[in-house]
Coordinates of C-alpha atoms in Angstrom, one line a residue:
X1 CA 0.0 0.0 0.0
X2 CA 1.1 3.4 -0.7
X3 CA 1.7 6.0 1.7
X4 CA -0.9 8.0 0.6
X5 CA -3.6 5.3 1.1
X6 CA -2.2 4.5 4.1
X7 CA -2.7 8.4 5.3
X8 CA -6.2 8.5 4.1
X9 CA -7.3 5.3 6.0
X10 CA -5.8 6.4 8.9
X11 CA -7.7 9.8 8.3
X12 CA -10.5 8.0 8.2
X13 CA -10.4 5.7 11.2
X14 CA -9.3 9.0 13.0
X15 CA -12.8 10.7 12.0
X16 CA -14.7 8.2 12.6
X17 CA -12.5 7.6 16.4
X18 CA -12.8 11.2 17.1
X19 CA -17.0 11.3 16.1
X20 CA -17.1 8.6 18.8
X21 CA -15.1 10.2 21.5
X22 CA -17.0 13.3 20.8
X23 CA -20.8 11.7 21.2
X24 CA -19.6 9.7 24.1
X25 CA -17.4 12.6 26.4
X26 CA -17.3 15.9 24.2
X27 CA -15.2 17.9 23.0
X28 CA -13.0 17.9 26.3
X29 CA -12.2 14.8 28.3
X30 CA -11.5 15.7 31.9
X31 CA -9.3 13.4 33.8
X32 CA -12.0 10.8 35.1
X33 CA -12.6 10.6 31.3
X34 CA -9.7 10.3 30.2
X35 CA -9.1 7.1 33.2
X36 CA -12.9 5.5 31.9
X37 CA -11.5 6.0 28.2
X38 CA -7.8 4.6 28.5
X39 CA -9.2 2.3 31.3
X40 CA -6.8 3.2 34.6
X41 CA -7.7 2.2 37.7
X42 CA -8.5 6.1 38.8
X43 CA -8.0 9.6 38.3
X44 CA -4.8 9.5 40.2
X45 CA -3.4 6.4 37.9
X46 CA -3.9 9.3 35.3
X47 CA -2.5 12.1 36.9
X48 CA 1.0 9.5 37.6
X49 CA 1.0 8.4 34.5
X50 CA 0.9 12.3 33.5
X51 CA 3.7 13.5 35.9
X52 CA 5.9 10.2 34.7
X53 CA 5.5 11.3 31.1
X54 CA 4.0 7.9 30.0
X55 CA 0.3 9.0 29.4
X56 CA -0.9 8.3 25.7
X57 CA -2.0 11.9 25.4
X58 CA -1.4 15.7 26.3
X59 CA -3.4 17.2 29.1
X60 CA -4.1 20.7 29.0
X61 CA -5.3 23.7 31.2
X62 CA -7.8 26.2 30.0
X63 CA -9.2 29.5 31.2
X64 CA -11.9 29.2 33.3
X65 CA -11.7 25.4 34.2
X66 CA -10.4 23.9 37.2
X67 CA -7.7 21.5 36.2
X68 CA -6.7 19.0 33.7
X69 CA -8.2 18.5 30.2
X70 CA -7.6 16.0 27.1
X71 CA -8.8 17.3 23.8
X72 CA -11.2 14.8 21.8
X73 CA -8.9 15.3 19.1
X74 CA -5.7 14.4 20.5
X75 CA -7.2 11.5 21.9
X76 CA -8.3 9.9 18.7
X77 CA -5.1 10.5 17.3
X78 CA -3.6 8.9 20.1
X79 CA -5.1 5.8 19.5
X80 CA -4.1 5.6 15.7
X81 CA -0.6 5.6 16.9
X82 CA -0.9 3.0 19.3
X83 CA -2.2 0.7 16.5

């Protein structure tokens, strides 16, 4: 397969990934999400994981909202890499 082919499937499965995340938690994921989604034990698993470096995806801070956020986005792409 070409490269190209390969970037539009990918493209695709990450639409289609990302139209799921976003029906199931929205557009942001906050950090019990992102636990549920990745399947940690708990919040604090995630916020480890964070602090060790080893969590699948960025979080962010936004103005406004108290703590940690995963972008639905980011999160979709994050799961095309792993496969």
């Amino acid at each position: 397969m070409s490269d190209e082919m390969n970037k539009n499937m990918s493209s695709e499965a990450i639409s289609e990934r990302l139209g799921s995340i976003r029906e199931r938690y929205g557009d942001l994921l906050d950090l019990k999400q992102v636990a549920d989604f990745y399947r940690y034990p708990s919040v604090q698993a995630v916020r480890k994981a964070h602090q060790r470096g080893n969590l699948p995806v960025m979080l962010h801070r936004f103005p406004r909202k108290v703590g940690f956020f995963a972008k639905a986005e980011d999160v979709a792409i994050s799961i095309d890499q792993m496969i």
